């Protein structure tokens, strides 16, 4: 069933080629842009305050990842979220490492008041936010995704647990961050009511491609390249299986 959901969303991405504007950390820029291209989306990464609102307005989703912050990037994040909200574009938050510094946690909590469509973090990050994932989702009208050896998705009412992926995914920096960008592409092709399914479909796709890549790669270096290939293969085979209507 998640397989069908994934396939349907991959087809929509192939058809629509959504633009995803990414305000993300300096560690994962290239992997993130490449993952989006591999899945069929179109990335942009500028954080210049003079253009970030326009880039966001011309995108179908906005990714905000707070992995490396500075004052200019924080200004860009505020402007981009404002633009996303004015233009009815979903914005997706990756609250990287908020369990490591109280100032960063407080900043993430301020951002969450602006009601991201999706919050995706690992277990430590989500638990640092202080409420269980269901309450967090309900209180902020967001989808919450908690990733790790198993993934959990909730909108505050529904929930889905996914047993996909491979340990090698945690041995390459930024698979989570780039994965949140992939979830943004899945949300870009659905309306708000579809975001729960989009996140489940996106995590299923990511997990399965991680499993496929792990079968071929002998270690983290090859895995990082192979997971890009596998996302591309998955998106291509999904579009050739599309029924003729
Ligand atoms: N041990 C594991 N087994 C299976 N899948 C895993 C495992 N660890 C991580 N994953 C998968 O890897 C992806 C990234 O999740 P993870 O929770 O590691 O992100 P993260 O900690 O935010 O990573 P990063 O900050 O490096 O980007 C998720 O899709 C998750 O399902
Ligand atoms: C290692 C690291 N530090 C800040 S962001 C980042 C990438 C993985 O989250
Ligand atoms: Mg992370």
PDB file of C-alpha atoms and ligand atoms in Angstrom:
ATOM      1  CA  UNK A   1       0.000   0.000   0.000  1.00  0.00           C
ATOM      2  CA  UNK A   2       2.836   2.428   0.830  1.00  0.00           C
ATOM      3  CA  UNK A   3       4.366   1.183  -2.419  1.00  0.00           C
ATOM      4  CA  UNK A   4       1.329   2.429  -4.378  1.00  0.00           C
ATOM      5  CA  UNK A   5       1.286   5.689  -2.465  1.00  0.00           C
ATOM      6  CA  UNK A   6       4.971   6.206  -3.257  1.00  0.00           C
ATOM      7  CA  UNK A   7       4.472   5.390  -6.914  1.00  0.00           C
ATOM      8  CA  UNK A   8       1.561   7.820  -7.258  1.00  0.00           C
ATOM      9  CA  UNK A   9       3.563  10.654  -5.707  1.00  0.00           C
ATOM     10  CA  UNK A  10       6.641   9.865  -7.810  1.00  0.00           C
ATOM     11  CA  UNK A  11       4.480  10.091 -10.926  1.00  0.00           C
ATOM     12  CA  UNK A  12       3.159  13.473  -9.840  1.00  0.00           C
ATOM     13  CA  UNK A  13       6.715  14.693  -9.286  1.00  0.00           C
ATOM     14  CA  UNK A  14       7.769  13.476 -12.757  1.00  0.00           C
ATOM     15  CA  UNK A  15       4.786  15.257 -14.308  1.00  0.00           C
ATOM     16  CA  UNK A  16       5.005  18.512 -12.382  1.00  0.00           C
ATOM     17  CA  UNK A  17       8.762  18.883 -11.775  1.00  0.00           C
ATOM     18  CA  UNK A  18       8.110  20.970  -8.630  1.00  0.00           C
ATOM     19  CA  UNK A  19      10.571  23.682  -7.638  1.00  0.00           C
ATOM     20  CA  UNK A  20      11.776  23.366  -4.042  1.00  0.00           C
ATOM     21  CA  UNK A  21      13.570  26.304  -2.475  1.00  0.00           C
ATOM     22  CA  UNK A  22      16.023  25.150   0.181  1.00  0.00           C
ATOM     23  CA  UNK A  23      17.428  27.187   3.038  1.00  0.00           C
ATOM     24  CA  UNK A  24      19.643  24.472   4.386  1.00  0.00           C
ATOM     25  CA  UNK A  25      22.915  23.999   6.218  1.00  0.00           C
ATOM     26  CA  UNK A  26      26.347  24.347   4.670  1.00  0.00           C
ATOM     27  CA  UNK A  27      27.201  20.659   5.181  1.00  0.00           C
ATOM     28  CA  UNK A  28      24.504  19.155   2.978  1.00  0.00           C
ATOM     29  CA  UNK A  29      23.841  21.660   0.175  1.00  0.00           C
ATOM     30  CA  UNK A  30      25.165  19.534  -2.656  1.00  0.00           C
ATOM     31  CA  UNK A  31      23.661  16.219  -1.497  1.00  0.00           C
ATOM     32  CA  UNK A  32      20.313  17.972  -0.999  1.00  0.00           C
ATOM     33  CA  UNK A  33      20.263  19.534  -4.480  1.00  0.00           C
ATOM     34  CA  UNK A  34      21.312  16.225  -6.020  1.00  0.00           C
ATOM     35  CA  UNK A  35      18.638  14.218  -4.173  1.00  0.00           C
ATOM     36  CA  UNK A  36      15.974  16.643  -5.405  1.00  0.00           C
ATOM     37  CA  UNK A  37      17.203  16.415  -8.990  1.00  0.00           C
ATOM     38  CA  UNK A  38      17.390  12.622  -8.781  1.00  0.00           C
ATOM     39  CA  UNK A  39      13.761  12.380  -7.667  1.00  0.00           C
ATOM     40  CA  UNK A  40      12.624  14.768 -10.418  1.00  0.00           C
ATOM     41  CA  UNK A  41      12.276  18.055  -8.522  1.00  0.00           C
ATOM     42  CA  UNK A  42      14.097  21.334  -9.223  1.00  0.00           C
ATOM     43  CA  UNK A  43      16.205  22.712  -6.371  1.00  0.00           C
ATOM     44  CA  UNK A  44      17.283  26.275  -5.630  1.00  0.00           C
ATOM     45  CA  UNK A  45      19.506  27.149  -2.686  1.00  0.00           C
ATOM     46  CA  UNK A  46      20.010  30.937  -2.507  1.00  0.00           C
ATOM     47  CA  UNK A  47      19.920  32.543   0.951  1.00  0.00           C
ATOM     48  CA  UNK A  48      20.432  36.153  -0.186  1.00  0.00           C
ATOM     49  CA  UNK A  49      17.802  38.288   1.542  1.00  0.00           C
ATOM     50  CA  UNK A  50      17.250  40.349  -1.626  1.00  0.00           C
ATOM     51  CA  UNK A  51      15.971  37.363  -3.603  1.00  0.00           C
ATOM     52  CA  UNK A  52      14.829  34.697  -1.155  1.00  0.00           C
ATOM     53  CA  UNK A  53      11.197  35.858  -1.107  1.00  0.00           C
ATOM     54  CA  UNK A  54      11.005  35.717  -4.913  1.00  0.00           C
ATOM     55  CA  UNK A  55      12.661  32.300  -5.073  1.00  0.00           C
ATOM     56  CA  UNK A  56      10.159  31.028  -2.518  1.00  0.00           C
ATOM     57  CA  UNK A  57       7.186  32.602  -4.275  1.00  0.00           C
ATOM     58  CA  UNK A  58       8.147  30.816  -7.490  1.00  0.00           C
ATOM     59  CA  UNK A  59       8.542  27.433  -5.772  1.00  0.00           C
ATOM     60  CA  UNK A  60       6.035  24.768  -4.825  1.00  0.00           C
ATOM     61  CA  UNK A  61       7.640  24.061  -1.417  1.00  0.00           C
ATOM     62  CA  UNK A  62      10.136  25.666   0.970  1.00  0.00           C
ATOM     63  CA  UNK A  63      12.623  23.677   3.057  1.00  0.00           C
ATOM     64  CA  UNK A  64      13.996  25.290   6.223  1.00  0.00           C
ATOM     65  CA  UNK A  65      16.902  23.404   7.827  1.00  0.00           C
ATOM     66  CA  UNK A  66      18.669  25.038  10.787  1.00  0.00           C
ATOM     67  CA  UNK A  67      21.803  22.861  10.840  1.00  0.00           C
ATOM     68  CA  UNK A  68      24.232  25.769  10.475  1.00  0.00           C
ATOM     69  CA  UNK A  69      22.914  29.193  11.416  1.00  0.00           C
ATOM     70  CA  UNK A  70      24.161  32.770  11.249  1.00  0.00           C
ATOM     71  CA  UNK A  71      22.329  36.124  11.438  1.00  0.00           C
ATOM     72  CA  UNK A  72      21.996  36.510   7.661  1.00  0.00           C
ATOM     73  CA  UNK A  73      20.556  33.006   7.269  1.00  0.00           C
ATOM     74  CA  UNK A  74      18.087  33.659  10.095  1.00  0.00           C
ATOM     75  CA  UNK A  75      16.879  36.811   8.306  1.00  0.00           C
ATOM     76  CA  UNK A  76      16.539  34.843   5.086  1.00  0.00           C
ATOM     77  CA  UNK A  77      14.532  32.148   6.875  1.00  0.00           C
ATOM     78  CA  UNK A  78      12.049  34.710   8.224  1.00  0.00           C
ATOM     79  CA  UNK A  79      11.607  36.334   4.813  1.00  0.00           C
ATOM     80  CA  UNK A  80      11.210  32.989   3.070  1.00  0.00           C
ATOM     81  CA  UNK A  81       8.573  31.720   5.526  1.00  0.00           C
ATOM     82  CA  UNK A  82       6.632  34.982   5.140  1.00  0.00           C
ATOM     83  CA  UNK A  83       6.740  34.580   1.366  1.00  0.00           C
ATOM     84  CA  UNK A  84       5.667  30.935   1.604  1.00  0.00           C
ATOM     85  CA  UNK A  85       2.688  31.870   3.752  1.00  0.00           C
ATOM     86  CA  UNK A  86       1.669  34.792   1.522  1.00  0.00           C
ATOM     87  CA  UNK A  87       1.794  32.515  -1.510  1.00  0.00           C
ATOM     88  CA  UNK A  88       0.188  29.463   0.106  1.00  0.00           C
ATOM     89  CA  UNK A  89       3.289  27.318  -0.321  1.00  0.00           C
ATOM     90  CA  UNK A  90       4.006  24.588   2.239  1.00  0.00           C
ATOM     91  CA  UNK A  91       7.147  25.048   4.315  1.00  0.00           C
ATOM     92  CA  UNK A  92       8.921  22.102   5.903  1.00  0.00           C
ATOM     93  CA  UNK A  93      11.168  22.315   8.975  1.00  0.00           C
ATOM     94  CA  UNK A  94      14.204  20.155   9.784  1.00  0.00           C
ATOM     95  CA  UNK A  95      15.127  21.122  13.361  1.00  0.00           C
ATOM     96  CA  UNK A  96      18.704  19.854  13.182  1.00  0.00           C
ATOM     97  CA  UNK A  97      20.545  19.330  16.481  1.00  0.00           C
ATOM     98  CA  UNK A  98      18.083  21.324  18.625  1.00  0.00           C
ATOM     99  CA  UNK A  99      18.780  18.828  21.389  1.00  0.00           C
ATOM    100  CA  UNK A 100      22.350  20.162  21.562  1.00  0.00           C
ATOM    101  CA  UNK A 101      21.969  23.890  22.317  1.00  0.00           C
ATOM    102  CA  UNK A 102      19.182  25.688  24.224  1.00  0.00           C
ATOM    103  CA  UNK A 103      19.402  28.794  22.021  1.00  0.00           C
ATOM    104  CA  UNK A 104      18.823  26.669  18.941  1.00  0.00           C
ATOM    105  CA  UNK A 105      15.890  24.893  20.595  1.00  0.00           C
ATOM    106  CA  UNK A 106      14.282  28.249  21.447  1.00  0.00           C
ATOM    107  CA  UNK A 107      14.783  29.400  17.860  1.00  0.00           C
ATOM    108  CA  UNK A 108      13.125  26.251  16.506  1.00  0.00           C
ATOM    109  CA  UNK A 109      10.203  26.743  18.881  1.00  0.00           C
ATOM    110  CA  UNK A 110       9.726  30.281  17.529  1.00  0.00           C
ATOM    111  CA  UNK A 111       9.766  28.929  13.976  1.00  0.00           C
ATOM    112  CA  UNK A 112       7.234  26.220  14.829  1.00  0.00           C
ATOM    113  CA  UNK A 113       4.762  28.919  15.909  1.00  0.00           C
ATOM    114  CA  UNK A 114       4.638  29.770  12.199  1.00  0.00           C
ATOM    115  CA  UNK A 115       3.051  26.367  11.599  1.00  0.00           C
ATOM    116  CA  UNK A 116       5.270  24.375   9.255  1.00  0.00           C
ATOM    117  CA  UNK A 117       3.421  21.868   7.093  1.00  0.00           C
ATOM    118  CA  UNK A 118       5.891  19.207   8.233  1.00  0.00           C
ATOM    119  CA  UNK A 119       8.442  18.877  11.029  1.00  0.00           C
ATOM    120  CA  UNK A 120      10.969  16.059  10.349  1.00  0.00           C
ATOM    121  CA  UNK A 121      13.622  15.193  12.875  1.00  0.00           C
ATOM    122  CA  UNK A 122      15.358  12.283  14.528  1.00  0.00           C
ATOM    123  CA  UNK A 123      14.106  10.996  17.882  1.00  0.00           C
ATOM    124  CA  UNK A 124      16.399  13.226  19.963  1.00  0.00           C
ATOM    125  CA  UNK A 125      15.364  16.349  18.081  1.00  0.00           C
ATOM    126  CA  UNK A 126      11.629  15.680  18.241  1.00  0.00           C
ATOM    127  CA  UNK A 127      11.702  14.768  21.922  1.00  0.00           C
ATOM    128  CA  UNK A 128      13.621  18.000  22.685  1.00  0.00           C
ATOM    129  CA  UNK A 129      10.513  19.866  21.551  1.00  0.00           C
ATOM    130  CA  UNK A 130       8.934  18.723  24.783  1.00  0.00           C
ATOM    131  CA  UNK A 131       5.684  17.125  23.729  1.00  0.00           C
ATOM    132  CA  UNK A 132       4.873  13.764  22.222  1.00  0.00           C
ATOM    133  CA  UNK A 133       4.747  13.731  18.398  1.00  0.00           C
ATOM    134  CA  UNK A 134       0.945  13.543  18.275  1.00  0.00           C
ATOM    135  CA  UNK A 135       0.446  16.586  20.503  1.00  0.00           C
ATOM    136  CA  UNK A 136       3.169  18.441  18.647  1.00  0.00           C
ATOM    137  CA  UNK A 137       1.374  17.739  15.377  1.00  0.00           C
ATOM    138  CA  UNK A 138      -2.056  18.632  16.711  1.00  0.00           C
ATOM    139  CA  UNK A 139      -0.960  21.828  18.497  1.00  0.00           C
ATOM    140  CA  UNK A 140       0.865  23.207  15.464  1.00  0.00           C
ATOM    141  CA  UNK A 141      -1.364  21.851  12.692  1.00  0.00           C
ATOM    142  CA  UNK A 142       1.712  20.099  11.260  1.00  0.00           C
ATOM    143  CA  UNK A 143       2.668  16.627  10.166  1.00  0.00           C
ATOM    144  CA  UNK A 144       5.398  15.315  12.472  1.00  0.00           C
ATOM    145  CA  UNK A 145       7.854  12.695  11.207  1.00  0.00           C
ATOM    146  CA  UNK A 146      10.307  11.037  13.579  1.00  0.00           C
ATOM    147  CA  UNK A 147      13.030   9.125  11.728  1.00  0.00           C
ATOM    148  CA  UNK A 148      15.576   6.512  12.737  1.00  0.00           C
ATOM    149  CA  UNK A 149      15.732   2.719  12.544  1.00  0.00           C
ATOM    150  CA  UNK A 150      11.949   2.937  12.244  1.00  0.00           C
ATOM    151  CA  UNK A 151      10.055   6.015  11.065  1.00  0.00           C
ATOM    152  CA  UNK A 152       6.868   7.362  12.632  1.00  0.00           C
ATOM    153  CA  UNK A 153       4.496   9.855  11.007  1.00  0.00           C
ATOM    154  CA  UNK A 154       1.480  11.548  12.574  1.00  0.00           C
ATOM    155  CA  UNK A 155      -0.886  14.420  11.890  1.00  0.00           C
ATOM    156  CA  UNK A 156      -2.189  14.326  15.453  1.00  0.00           C
ATOM    157  CA  UNK A 157      -4.916  11.803  14.631  1.00  0.00           C
ATOM    158  CA  UNK A 158      -3.581   9.361  12.075  1.00  0.00           C
ATOM    159  CA  UNK A 159      -0.269   7.617  12.517  1.00  0.00           C
ATOM    160  CA  UNK A 160       1.958   5.394  10.399  1.00  0.00           C
ATOM    161  CA  UNK A 161       5.068   3.425  11.346  1.00  0.00           C
ATOM    162  CA  UNK A 162       7.520   2.440   8.618  1.00  0.00           C
ATOM    163  CA  UNK A 163      10.071  -0.341   8.926  1.00  0.00           C
ATOM    164  CA  UNK A 164      12.274   0.577   5.992  1.00  0.00           C
ATOM    165  CA  UNK A 165      15.811   1.819   5.501  1.00  0.00           C
ATOM    166  CA  UNK A 166      19.311   0.664   6.351  1.00  0.00           C
ATOM    167  CA  UNK A 167      21.892   1.445   9.000  1.00  0.00           C
ATOM    168  CA  UNK A 168      24.244   2.881   6.352  1.00  0.00           C
ATOM    169  CA  UNK A 169      21.812   5.809   6.037  1.00  0.00           C
ATOM    170  CA  UNK A 170      23.045   7.039   9.400  1.00  0.00           C
ATOM    171  CA  UNK A 171      26.714   6.693   8.353  1.00  0.00           C
ATOM    172  CA  UNK A 172      26.612   9.412   5.700  1.00  0.00           C
ATOM    173  CA  UNK A 173      26.086  13.002   6.797  1.00  0.00           C
ATOM    174  CA  UNK A 174      22.915  14.611   5.594  1.00  0.00           C
ATOM    175  CA  UNK A 175      20.760  11.690   4.482  1.00  0.00           C
ATOM    176  CA  UNK A 176      18.178  12.932   6.984  1.00  0.00           C
ATOM    177  CA  UNK A 177      18.545  16.546   5.824  1.00  0.00           C
ATOM    178  CA  UNK A 178      18.410  15.649   2.132  1.00  0.00           C
ATOM    179  CA  UNK A 179      15.578  13.270   2.973  1.00  0.00           C
ATOM    180  CA  UNK A 180      13.586  16.187   4.380  1.00  0.00           C
ATOM    181  CA  UNK A 181      14.131  17.934   1.047  1.00  0.00           C
ATOM    182  CA  UNK A 182      12.687  14.861  -0.683  1.00  0.00           C
ATOM    183  CA  UNK A 183       9.664  15.039   1.640  1.00  0.00           C
ATOM    184  CA  UNK A 184       9.305  18.683   0.592  1.00  0.00           C
ATOM    185  CA  UNK A 185       9.127  17.596  -3.064  1.00  0.00           C
ATOM    186  CA  UNK A 186       6.413  15.069  -2.162  1.00  0.00           C
ATOM    187  CA  UNK A 187       4.436  17.782  -0.316  1.00  0.00           C
ATOM    188  CA  UNK A 188       4.929  20.139  -3.275  1.00  0.00           C
ATOM    189  CA  UNK A 189       2.676  17.994  -5.477  1.00  0.00           C
ATOM    190  CA  UNK A 190      -0.201  17.618  -2.987  1.00  0.00           C
ATOM    191  CA  UNK A 191      -2.508  19.988  -1.144  1.00  0.00           C
ATOM    192  CA  UNK A 192      -2.545  20.348   2.640  1.00  0.00           C
ATOM    193  CA  UNK A 193      -4.983  17.465   3.104  1.00  0.00           C
ATOM    194  CA  UNK A 194      -2.539  15.215   1.254  1.00  0.00           C
ATOM    195  CA  UNK A 195       0.571  16.039   3.269  1.00  0.00           C
ATOM    196  CA  UNK A 196       0.257  13.098   5.662  1.00  0.00           C
ATOM    197  CA  UNK A 197       0.210  10.642   2.745  1.00  0.00           C
ATOM    198  CA  UNK A 198       2.979  12.598   1.014  1.00  0.00           C
ATOM    199  CA  UNK A 199       5.284  12.243   4.017  1.00  0.00           C
ATOM    200  CA  UNK A 200       4.542   8.520   4.362  1.00  0.00           C
ATOM    201  CA  UNK A 201       5.161   8.069   0.622  1.00  0.00           C
ATOM    202  CA  UNK A 202       8.387  10.091   0.781  1.00  0.00           C
ATOM    203  CA  UNK A 203       9.792   8.160   3.733  1.00  0.00           C
ATOM    204  CA  UNK A 204       8.846   4.865   2.109  1.00  0.00           C
ATOM    205  CA  UNK A 205      10.670   5.901  -1.076  1.00  0.00           C
ATOM    206  CA  UNK A 206      13.729   7.038   0.861  1.00  0.00           C
ATOM    207  CA  UNK A 207      13.838   3.876   2.964  1.00  0.00           C
ATOM    208  CA  UNK A 208      13.478   1.512   0.025  1.00  0.00           C
ATOM    209  CA  UNK A 209      16.120   3.321  -1.989  1.00  0.00           C
ATOM    210  CA  UNK A 210      18.396   3.142   1.064  1.00  0.00           C
ATOM    211  CA  UNK A 211      17.857  -0.626   1.209  1.00  0.00           C
ATOM    212  CA  UNK A 212      18.610  -0.978  -2.506  1.00  0.00           C
ATOM    213  CA  UNK A 213      21.727   1.181  -2.252  1.00  0.00           C
ATOM    214  CA  UNK A 214      22.989  -0.812   0.735  1.00  0.00           C
ATOM    215  CA  UNK A 215      22.824  -4.007  -1.346  1.00  0.00           C
ATOM    216  CA  UNK A 216      25.189  -2.476  -3.900  1.00  0.00           C
ATOM    217  CA  UNK A 217      27.547  -0.271  -1.868  1.00  0.00           C
ATOM    218  CA  UNK A 218      30.436  -1.618   0.186  1.00  0.00           C
ATOM    219  CA  UNK A 219      30.601   1.369   2.562  1.00  0.00           C
ATOM    220  CA  UNK A 220      29.417   4.929   3.264  1.00  0.00           C
ATOM    221  CA  UNK A 221      31.328   6.564   0.386  1.00  0.00           C
ATOM    222  CA  UNK A 222      29.813   4.416  -2.324  1.00  0.00           C
ATOM    223  CA  UNK A 223      26.478   4.431  -0.489  1.00  0.00           C
ATOM    224  CA  UNK A 224      26.207   8.239  -0.743  1.00  0.00           C
ATOM    225  CA  UNK A 225      26.509   8.051  -4.527  1.00  0.00           C
ATOM    226  CA  UNK A 226      24.455   4.882  -4.915  1.00  0.00           C
ATOM    227  CA  UNK A 227      21.437   6.190  -3.010  1.00  0.00           C
ATOM    228  CA  UNK A 228      21.244   9.039  -5.562  1.00  0.00           C
ATOM    229  CA  UNK A 229      21.268   6.491  -8.386  1.00  0.00           C
ATOM    230  CA  UNK A 230      18.604   4.417  -6.650  1.00  0.00           C
ATOM    231  CA  UNK A 231      16.299   7.402  -6.145  1.00  0.00           C
ATOM    232  CA  UNK A 232      16.689   8.197  -9.835  1.00  0.00           C
ATOM    233  CA  UNK A 233      16.011   4.568 -10.874  1.00  0.00           C
ATOM    234  CA  UNK A 234      12.934   4.435  -8.619  1.00  0.00           C
ATOM    235  CA  UNK A 235      11.519   7.637 -10.012  1.00  0.00           C
ATOM    236  CA  UNK A 236      12.160   6.489 -13.597  1.00  0.00           C
ATOM    237  CA  UNK A 237      10.651   3.011 -13.194  1.00  0.00           C
ATOM    238  CA  UNK A 238       7.673   4.475 -11.416  1.00  0.00           C
ATOM    239  CA  UNK A 239       6.926   6.796 -14.341  1.00  0.00           C
ATOM    240  CA  UNK A 240       7.184   4.003 -16.975  1.00  0.00           C
ATOM    241  CA  UNK A 241       4.671   1.929 -14.983  1.00  0.00           C
ATOM    242  CA  UNK A 242       2.158   4.761 -15.149  1.00  0.00           C
ATOM    243  CA  UNK A 243      -1.181   3.534 -16.490  1.00  0.00           C
ATOM    244  CA  UNK A 244      -2.301   5.076 -19.791  1.00  0.00           C
ATOM    245  CA  UNK A 245      -5.393   7.138 -19.050  1.00  0.00           C
TER     246      UNK A 245
HETATM  247  N1  LIG B   1      19.453   2.296  11.658  1.00  0.00           N
HETATM  248  C1  LIG B   1      18.662   2.635  10.631  1.00  0.00           C
HETATM  249  N2  LIG B   1      17.960   1.680   9.978  1.00  0.00           N
HETATM  250  C2  LIG B   1      17.148   1.994   8.956  1.00  0.00           C
HETATM  251  N3  LIG B   1      16.971   3.263   8.495  1.00  0.00           N
HETATM  252  C3  LIG B   1      17.630   4.258   9.100  1.00  0.00           C
HETATM  253  C4  LIG B   1      18.507   4.010  10.202  1.00  0.00           C
HETATM  254  N4  LIG B   1      19.012   5.200  10.606  1.00  0.00           N
HETATM  255  C5  LIG B   1      18.486   6.143   9.800  1.00  0.00           C
HETATM  256  N5  LIG B   1      17.654   5.587   8.902  1.00  0.00           N
HETATM  257  C6  LIG B   1      16.899   6.290   7.852  1.00  0.00           C
HETATM  258  O1  LIG B   1      17.728   7.328   7.399  1.00  0.00           O
HETATM  259  C7  LIG B   1      16.990   8.539   7.149  1.00  0.00           C
HETATM  260  C8  LIG B   1      17.633   9.661   7.937  1.00  0.00           C
HETATM  261  O2  LIG B   1      17.183   9.536   9.251  1.00  0.00           O
HETATM  262  P1  LIG B   1      18.005   9.987  10.508  1.00  0.00           P
HETATM  263  O3  LIG B   1      17.066   9.829  11.646  1.00  0.00           O
HETATM  264  O4  LIG B   1      19.318   9.291  10.556  1.00  0.00           O
HETATM  265  O5  LIG B   1      18.238  11.521  10.178  1.00  0.00           O
HETATM  266  P2  LIG B   1      19.144  12.599  10.874  1.00  0.00           P
HETATM  267  O6  LIG B   1      19.611  12.147  12.217  1.00  0.00           O
HETATM  268  O7  LIG B   1      18.408  13.872  10.821  1.00  0.00           O
HETATM  269  O8  LIG B   1      20.379  12.659   9.877  1.00  0.00           O
HETATM  270  P3  LIG B   1      21.266  13.899   9.377  1.00  0.00           P
HETATM  271  O9  LIG B   1      21.179  14.973  10.426  1.00  0.00           O
HETATM  272  O10 LIG B   1      22.645  13.358   9.206  1.00  0.00           O
HETATM  273  O11 LIG B   1      20.730  14.388   8.094  1.00  0.00           O
HETATM  274  C9  LIG B   1      15.552   8.236   7.534  1.00  0.00           C
HETATM  275  O12 LIG B   1      14.791   8.050   6.360  1.00  0.00           O
HETATM  276  C10 LIG B   1      15.634   6.952   8.356  1.00  0.00           C
HETATM  277  O13 LIG B   1      14.533   6.125   8.125  1.00  0.00           O
HETATM  278  C1  LIG B   2      27.008  17.516  10.891  1.00  0.00           C
HETATM  279  C2  LIG B   2      26.115  18.684  10.792  1.00  0.00           C
HETATM  280  N1  LIG B   2      26.280  19.767  11.610  1.00  0.00           N
HETATM  281  C3  LIG B   2      25.407  20.729  11.387  1.00  0.00           C
HETATM  282  S1  LIG B   2      24.326  20.342  10.154  1.00  0.00           S
HETATM  283  C4  LIG B   2      25.061  18.845   9.898  1.00  0.00           C
HETATM  284  C5  LIG B   2      24.577  17.910   8.853  1.00  0.00           C
HETATM  285  C6  LIG B   2      23.772  16.792   9.363  1.00  0.00           C
HETATM  286  O1  LIG B   2      22.670  17.174  10.077  1.00  0.00           O
HETATM  287 MG1  LIG B   3      19.000  15.720  10.957  1.00  0.00          MG
END
